[in-house]
């Protein structure tokens, strides 16, 4: 599937009945290609986050195009490799960073990639691999420290450099 407009999040259930956001895709992005190439059923659920226009590209059409145009096949391989690298980075973050670092990283990711969208505390938790309650507490700490400002669902980053430091990221 290709996304002409809007935002879709791909999520997967986790043990405690919650979900983990695996990936967020905006306009121009694609989903479903991993399952297509692996010849497996979809492993994640696609949830429309913001009104979206989606087009379906048939499996046989993609395979035909790839057999006719090796450069297109290389582009898919590159995209898969980049996404694998991104997922490896997220896994490393999940296992080696504190909840506060992961929440800071989530805020930076969402603001950089989807600045117009206001994400819920639950969605931030699903991305950061923590609980909603923990996100609420950490956001309150960040606000007290002057790193962010909150108004309803809207979160503004006031001190980006300090938030990057809080996330233990290298930019």
mmCIF file of N, CA and C in Angstrom, residues 59-144:
data_model
loop_
_atom_site.group_PDB
_atom_site.id
_atom_site.type_symbol
_atom_site.label_atom_id
_atom_site.label_comp_id
_atom_site.label_asym_id
_atom_site.label_seq_id
_atom_site.Cartn_x
_atom_site.Cartn_y
_atom_site.Cartn_z
ATOM 1 N N UNK A 59 0.123 -7.195 -5.765
ATOM 2 C CA UNK A 59 1.346 -7.986 -5.609
ATOM 3 C C UNK A 59 1.938 -8.379 -6.957
ATOM 4 N N UNK A 60 1.107 -8.877 -7.863
ATOM 5 C CA UNK A 60 1.623 -9.316 -9.159
ATOM 6 C C UNK A 60 2.198 -8.144 -9.954
ATOM 7 N N UNK A 61 1.620 -6.960 -9.806
ATOM 8 C CA UNK A 61 2.147 -5.777 -10.495
ATOM 9 C C UNK A 61 3.525 -5.404 -9.960
ATOM 10 N N UNK A 62 3.683 -5.446 -8.646
ATOM 11 C CA UNK A 62 4.980 -5.115 -8.047
ATOM 12 C C UNK A 62 6.037 -6.122 -8.487
ATOM 13 N N UNK A 63 5.718 -7.392 -8.408
ATOM 14 C CA UNK A 63 6.696 -8.415 -8.774
ATOM 15 C C UNK A 63 7.084 -8.306 -10.245
ATOM 16 N N UNK A 64 6.130 -7.993 -11.094
ATOM 17 C CA UNK A 64 6.415 -7.820 -12.517
ATOM 18 C C UNK A 64 7.345 -6.619 -12.729
ATOM 19 N N UNK A 65 7.027 -5.505 -12.077
ATOM 20 C CA UNK A 65 7.874 -4.317 -12.191
ATOM 21 C C UNK A 65 9.301 -4.586 -11.713
ATOM 22 N N UNK A 66 9.416 -5.298 -10.597
ATOM 23 C CA UNK A 66 10.741 -5.586 -10.049
ATOM 24 C C UNK A 66 11.553 -6.484 -10.967
ATOM 25 N N UNK A 67 10.894 -7.428 -11.615
ATOM 26 C CA UNK A 67 11.619 -8.319 -12.540
ATOM 27 C C UNK A 67 12.050 -7.571 -13.798
ATOM 28 N N UNK A 68 11.299 -6.544 -14.165
ATOM 29 C CA UNK A 68 11.621 -5.775 -15.367
ATOM 30 C C UNK A 68 12.619 -4.650 -15.100
ATOM 31 N N UNK A 69 12.701 -4.188 -13.862
ATOM 32 C CA UNK A 69 13.540 -3.029 -13.537
ATOM 33 C C UNK A 69 14.366 -3.304 -12.282
ATOM 34 N N UNK A 70 15.579 -3.849 -12.464
ATOM 35 C CA UNK A 70 16.422 -4.171 -11.305
ATOM 36 C C UNK A 70 16.737 -2.949 -10.423
ATOM 37 N N UNK A 71 16.762 -1.742 -11.003
ATOM 38 C CA UNK A 71 17.043 -0.563 -10.185
ATOM 39 C C UNK A 71 15.911 -0.320 -9.184
ATOM 40 N N UNK A 72 14.687 -0.644 -9.569
ATOM 41 C CA UNK A 72 13.556 -0.531 -8.652
ATOM 42 C C UNK A 72 13.692 -1.554 -7.522
ATOM 43 N N UNK A 73 14.139 -2.762 -7.878
ATOM 44 C CA UNK A 73 14.368 -3.791 -6.858
ATOM 45 C C UNK A 73 15.425 -3.320 -5.865
ATOM 46 N N UNK A 74 16.466 -2.652 -6.355
ATOM 47 C CA UNK A 74 17.512 -2.142 -5.464
ATOM 48 C C UNK A 74 16.964 -1.053 -4.542
ATOM 49 N N UNK A 75 16.028 -0.251 -5.034
ATOM 50 C CA UNK A 75 15.417 0.775 -4.186
ATOM 51 C C UNK A 75 14.623 0.134 -3.052
ATOM 52 N N UNK A 76 13.916 -0.954 -3.353
ATOM 53 C CA UNK A 76 13.188 -1.669 -2.308
ATOM 54 C C UNK A 76 14.153 -2.269 -1.287
ATOM 55 N N UNK A 77 15.251 -2.844 -1.783
ATOM 56 C CA UNK A 77 16.249 -3.422 -0.876
ATOM 57 C C UNK A 77 16.832 -2.333 0.017
ATOM 58 N N UNK A 78 17.117 -1.177 -0.558
ATOM 59 C CA UNK A 78 17.649 -0.061 0.226
ATOM 60 C C UNK A 78 16.645 0.372 1.295
ATOM 61 N N UNK A 79 15.362 0.499 0.904
ATOM 62 C CA UNK A 79 14.321 0.907 1.854
ATOM 63 C C UNK A 79 14.185 -0.115 2.987
ATOM 64 N N UNK A 80 14.163 -1.395 2.638
ATOM 65 C CA UNK A 80 14.078 -2.440 3.659
ATOM 66 C C UNK A 80 15.280 -2.385 4.593
ATOM 67 N N UNK A 81 16.460 -2.168 4.034
ATOM 68 C CA UNK A 81 17.680 -2.104 4.846
ATOM 69 C C UNK A 81 17.653 -0.908 5.784
ATOM 70 N N UNK A 82 17.199 0.247 5.291
ATOM 71 C CA UNK A 82 17.101 1.428 6.144
ATOM 72 C C UNK A 82 16.103 1.199 7.276
ATOM 73 N N UNK A 83 14.973 0.607 6.958
ATOM 74 C CA UNK A 83 13.972 0.352 8.002
ATOM 75 C C UNK A 83 14.466 -0.677 9.005
ATOM 76 N N UNK A 84 15.205 -1.673 8.549
ATOM 77 C CA UNK A 84 15.792 -2.637 9.469
ATOM 78 C C UNK A 84 16.767 -1.922 10.402
ATOM 79 N N UNK A 85 17.575 -1.031 9.865
ATOM 80 C CA UNK A 85 18.494 -0.249 10.696
ATOM 81 C C UNK A 85 17.758 0.604 11.708
ATOM 82 N N UNK A 86 16.665 1.242 11.271
ATOM 83 C CA UNK A 86 15.864 2.059 12.197
ATOM 84 C C UNK A 86 15.292 1.203 13.313
ATOM 85 N N UNK A 87 14.805 0.025 12.974
ATOM 86 C CA UNK A 87 14.237 -0.863 13.993
ATOM 87 C C UNK A 87 15.315 -1.370 14.949
ATOM 88 N N UNK A 88 16.512 -1.629 14.423
ATOM 89 C CA UNK A 88 17.618 -2.041 15.290
ATOM 90 C C UNK A 88 17.971 -0.919 16.264
ATOM 91 N N UNK A 89 17.979 0.320 15.767
ATOM 92 C CA UNK A 89 18.245 1.464 16.643
ATOM 93 C C UNK A 89 17.179 1.584 17.724
ATOM 94 N N UNK A 90 15.913 1.396 17.335
ATOM 95 C CA UNK A 90 14.824 1.485 18.333
ATOM 96 C C UNK A 90 14.943 0.374 19.363
ATOM 97 N N UNK A 91 15.281 -0.838 18.928
ATOM 98 C CA UNK A 91 15.437 -1.945 19.866
ATOM 99 C C UNK A 91 16.561 -1.653 20.854
ATOM 100 N N UNK A 92 17.660 -1.138 20.357
ATOM 101 C CA UNK A 92 18.776 -0.771 21.236
ATOM 102 C C UNK A 92 18.331 0.281 22.236
ATOM 103 N N UNK A 93 17.589 1.279 21.762
ATOM 104 C CA UNK A 93 17.088 2.327 22.648
ATOM 105 C C UNK A 93 16.169 1.741 23.711
ATOM 106 N N UNK A 94 15.277 0.855 23.300
ATOM 107 C CA UNK A 94 14.306 0.263 24.245
ATOM 108 C C UNK A 94 15.000 -0.511 25.354
ATOM 109 N N UNK A 95 16.114 -1.150 25.014
ATOM 110 C CA UNK A 95 16.763 -2.006 26.002
ATOM 111 C C UNK A 95 17.856 -1.306 26.795
ATOM 112 N N UNK A 96 18.327 -0.146 26.297
ATOM 113 C CA UNK A 96 19.454 0.481 26.986
ATOM 114 C C UNK A 96 19.156 1.869 27.541
ATOM 115 N N UNK A 97 18.020 2.465 27.182
ATOM 116 C CA UNK A 97 17.696 3.811 27.655
ATOM 117 C C UNK A 97 16.620 3.777 28.732
ATOM 118 N N UNK A 98 16.662 4.768 29.574
ATOM 119 C CA UNK A 98 15.638 4.892 30.613
ATOM 120 C C UNK A 98 14.317 5.323 29.966
ATOM 121 N N UNK A 99 13.251 5.239 30.719
ATOM 122 C CA UNK A 99 11.946 5.682 30.214
ATOM 123 C C UNK A 99 11.985 7.159 29.844
ATOM 124 N N UNK A 100 12.630 7.985 30.654
ATOM 125 C CA UNK A 100 12.709 9.420 30.363
ATOM 126 C C UNK A 100 13.457 9.669 29.062
ATOM 127 N N UNK A 101 14.528 8.934 28.828
ATOM 128 C CA UNK A 101 15.277 9.074 27.577
ATOM 129 C C UNK A 101 14.415 8.671 26.383
ATOM 130 N N UNK A 102 13.656 7.582 26.537
ATOM 131 C CA UNK A 102 12.800 7.109 25.438
ATOM 132 C C UNK A 102 11.649 8.074 25.165
ATOM 133 N N UNK A 103 11.088 8.674 26.209
ATOM 134 C CA UNK A 103 10.012 9.654 26.028
ATOM 135 C C UNK A 103 10.564 10.896 25.335
ATOM 136 N N UNK A 104 11.727 11.356 25.739
ATOM 137 C CA UNK A 104 12.356 12.505 25.076
ATOM 138 C C UNK A 104 12.609 12.182 23.606
ATOM 139 N N UNK A 105 13.103 10.995 23.347
ATOM 140 C CA UNK A 105 13.352 10.557 21.967
ATOM 141 C C UNK A 105 12.050 10.508 21.169
ATOM 142 N N UNK A 106 10.979 10.018 21.779
ATOM 143 C CA UNK A 106 9.680 9.960 21.103
ATOM 144 C C UNK A 106 9.188 11.357 20.740
ATOM 145 N N UNK A 107 9.300 12.300 21.682
ATOM 146 C CA UNK A 107 8.877 13.672 21.399
ATOM 147 C C UNK A 107 9.656 14.255 20.225
ATOM 148 N N UNK A 108 10.949 14.041 20.213
ATOM 149 C CA UNK A 108 11.789 14.554 19.134
ATOM 150 C C UNK A 108 11.425 13.909 17.795
ATOM 151 N N UNK A 109 11.192 12.602 17.814
ATOM 152 C CA UNK A 109 10.814 11.890 16.593
ATOM 153 C C UNK A 109 9.495 12.419 16.041
ATOM 154 N N UNK A 110 8.480 12.507 16.889
ATOM 155 C CA UNK A 110 7.158 12.946 16.435
ATOM 156 C C UNK A 110 7.197 14.393 15.932
ATOM 157 N N UNK A 111 7.903 15.270 16.648
ATOM 158 C CA UNK A 111 7.962 16.678 16.232
ATOM 159 C C UNK A 111 8.731 16.846 14.929
ATOM 160 N N UNK A 112 9.774 16.046 14.744
ATOM 161 C CA UNK A 112 10.575 16.140 13.518
ATOM 162 C C UNK A 112 9.800 15.606 12.310
ATOM 163 N N UNK A 113 9.152 14.468 12.475
ATOM 164 C CA UNK A 113 8.533 13.782 11.342
ATOM 165 C C UNK A 113 7.065 14.124 11.113
ATOM 166 N N UNK A 114 6.359 14.509 12.174
ATOM 167 C CA UNK A 114 4.931 14.797 12.072
ATOM 168 C C UNK A 114 4.591 16.012 12.940
ATOM 169 N N UNK A 115 5.180 17.166 12.627
ATOM 170 C CA UNK A 115 5.047 18.337 13.509
ATOM 171 C C UNK A 115 3.622 18.858 13.636
ATOM 172 N N UNK A 116 2.779 18.592 12.659
ATOM 173 C CA UNK A 116 1.415 19.115 12.691
ATOM 174 C C UNK A 116 0.468 18.249 13.528
ATOM 175 N N UNK A 117 0.900 17.080 13.890
ATOM 176 C CA UNK A 117 0.025 16.142 14.597
ATOM 177 C C UNK A 117 0.265 16.220 16.103
ATOM 178 N N UNK A 118 -0.805 16.231 16.875
ATOM 179 C CA UNK A 118 -0.705 16.177 18.335
ATOM 180 C C UNK A 118 -0.918 14.736 18.780
ATOM 181 N N UNK A 119 0.105 14.154 19.380
ATOM 182 C CA UNK A 119 0.071 12.754 19.784
ATOM 183 C C UNK A 119 -0.423 12.638 21.220
ATOM 184 N N UNK A 120 -1.206 11.608 21.491
ATOM 185 C CA UNK A 120 -1.706 11.394 22.848
ATOM 186 C C UNK A 120 -0.587 10.857 23.730
ATOM 187 N N UNK A 121 -0.789 10.977 25.020
ATOM 188 C CA UNK A 121 0.191 10.421 25.963
ATOM 189 C C UNK A 121 0.278 8.906 25.776
ATOM 190 N N UNK A 122 -0.851 8.291 25.476
ATOM 191 C CA UNK A 122 -0.868 6.843 25.245
ATOM 192 C C UNK A 122 -0.023 6.479 24.021
ATOM 193 N N UNK A 123 -0.141 7.259 22.948
ATOM 194 C CA UNK A 123 0.638 6.975 21.741
ATOM 195 C C UNK A 123 2.128 7.201 21.985
ATOM 196 N N UNK A 124 2.462 8.214 22.745
ATOM 197 C CA UNK A 124 3.865 8.438 23.095
ATOM 198 C C UNK A 124 4.377 7.237 23.881
ATOM 199 N N UNK A 125 3.555 6.739 24.802
ATOM 200 C CA UNK A 125 3.930 5.552 25.583
ATOM 201 C C UNK A 125 4.098 4.334 24.679
ATOM 202 N N UNK A 126 3.187 4.164 23.722
ATOM 203 C CA UNK A 126 3.269 3.025 22.800
ATOM 204 C C UNK A 126 4.525 3.089 21.950
ATOM 205 N N UNK A 127 4.960 4.283 21.595
ATOM 206 C CA UNK A 127 6.193 4.443 20.811
ATOM 207 C C UNK A 127 7.418 4.223 21.705
ATOM 208 N N UNK A 128 7.358 4.744 22.916
ATOM 209 C CA UNK A 128 8.517 4.711 23.811
ATOM 210 C C UNK A 128 8.636 3.396 24.588
ATOM 211 N N UNK A 129 7.621 2.543 24.497
ATOM 212 C CA UNK A 129 7.688 1.271 25.201
ATOM 213 C C UNK A 129 7.555 1.409 26.705
ATOM 214 N N UNK A 130 6.621 2.249 27.125
ATOM 215 C CA UNK A 130 6.386 2.447 28.550
ATOM 216 C C UNK A 130 4.892 2.619 28.777
ATOM 217 N N UNK A 131 4.498 2.994 29.960
ATOM 218 C CA UNK A 131 3.081 3.151 30.261
ATOM 219 C C UNK A 131 2.651 4.608 30.106
ATOM 220 N N UNK A 132 1.364 4.795 29.929
ATOM 221 C CA UNK A 132 0.811 6.148 29.822
ATOM 222 C C UNK A 132 1.097 6.941 31.087
ATOM 223 N N UNK A 133 0.954 6.296 32.236
ATOM 224 C CA UNK A 133 1.195 6.965 33.511
ATOM 225 C C UNK A 133 2.633 7.471 33.608
ATOM 226 N N UNK A 134 3.570 6.652 33.154
ATOM 227 C CA UNK A 134 4.979 7.053 33.172
ATOM 228 C C UNK A 134 5.204 8.241 32.257
ATOM 229 N N UNK A 135 4.585 8.233 31.075
ATOM 230 C CA UNK A 135 4.721 9.356 30.144
ATOM 231 C C UNK A 135 4.173 10.632 30.770
ATOM 232 N N UNK A 136 3.017 10.560 31.393
ATOM 233 C CA UNK A 136 2.418 11.743 32.036
ATOM 234 C C UNK A 136 3.364 12.310 33.091
ATOM 235 N N UNK A 137 3.939 11.442 33.904
ATOM 236 C CA UNK A 137 4.871 11.872 34.956
ATOM 237 C C UNK A 137 6.123 12.492 34.349
ATOM 238 N N UNK A 138 6.678 11.858 33.321
ATOM 239 C CA UNK A 138 7.905 12.361 32.695
ATOM 240 C C UNK A 138 7.645 13.693 31.994
ATOM 241 N N UNK A 139 6.500 13.816 31.312
ATOM 242 C CA UNK A 139 6.181 15.084 30.655
ATOM 243 C C UNK A 139 6.039 16.207 31.680
ATOM 244 N N UNK A 140 5.463 15.900 32.821
ATOM 245 C CA UNK A 140 5.360 16.909 33.885
ATOM 246 C C UNK A 140 6.753 17.318 34.358
ATOM 247 N N UNK A 141 7.660 16.351 34.483
ATOM 248 C CA UNK A 141 9.047 16.654 34.862
ATOM 249 C C UNK A 141 9.706 17.538 33.803
ATOM 250 N N UNK A 142 9.522 17.172 32.530
ATOM 251 C CA UNK A 142 10.104 17.961 31.436
ATOM 252 C C UNK A 142 9.562 19.389 31.442
ATOM 253 N N UNK A 143 8.275 19.526 31.760
ATOM 254 C CA UNK A 143 7.666 20.856 31.798
ATOM 255 C C UNK A 143 8.251 21.672 32.950
ATOM 256 N N UNK A 144 8.408 21.043 34.120
ATOM 257 C CA UNK A 144 9.004 21.733 35.273
ATOM 258 C C UNK A 144 10.435 22.175 34.976
#
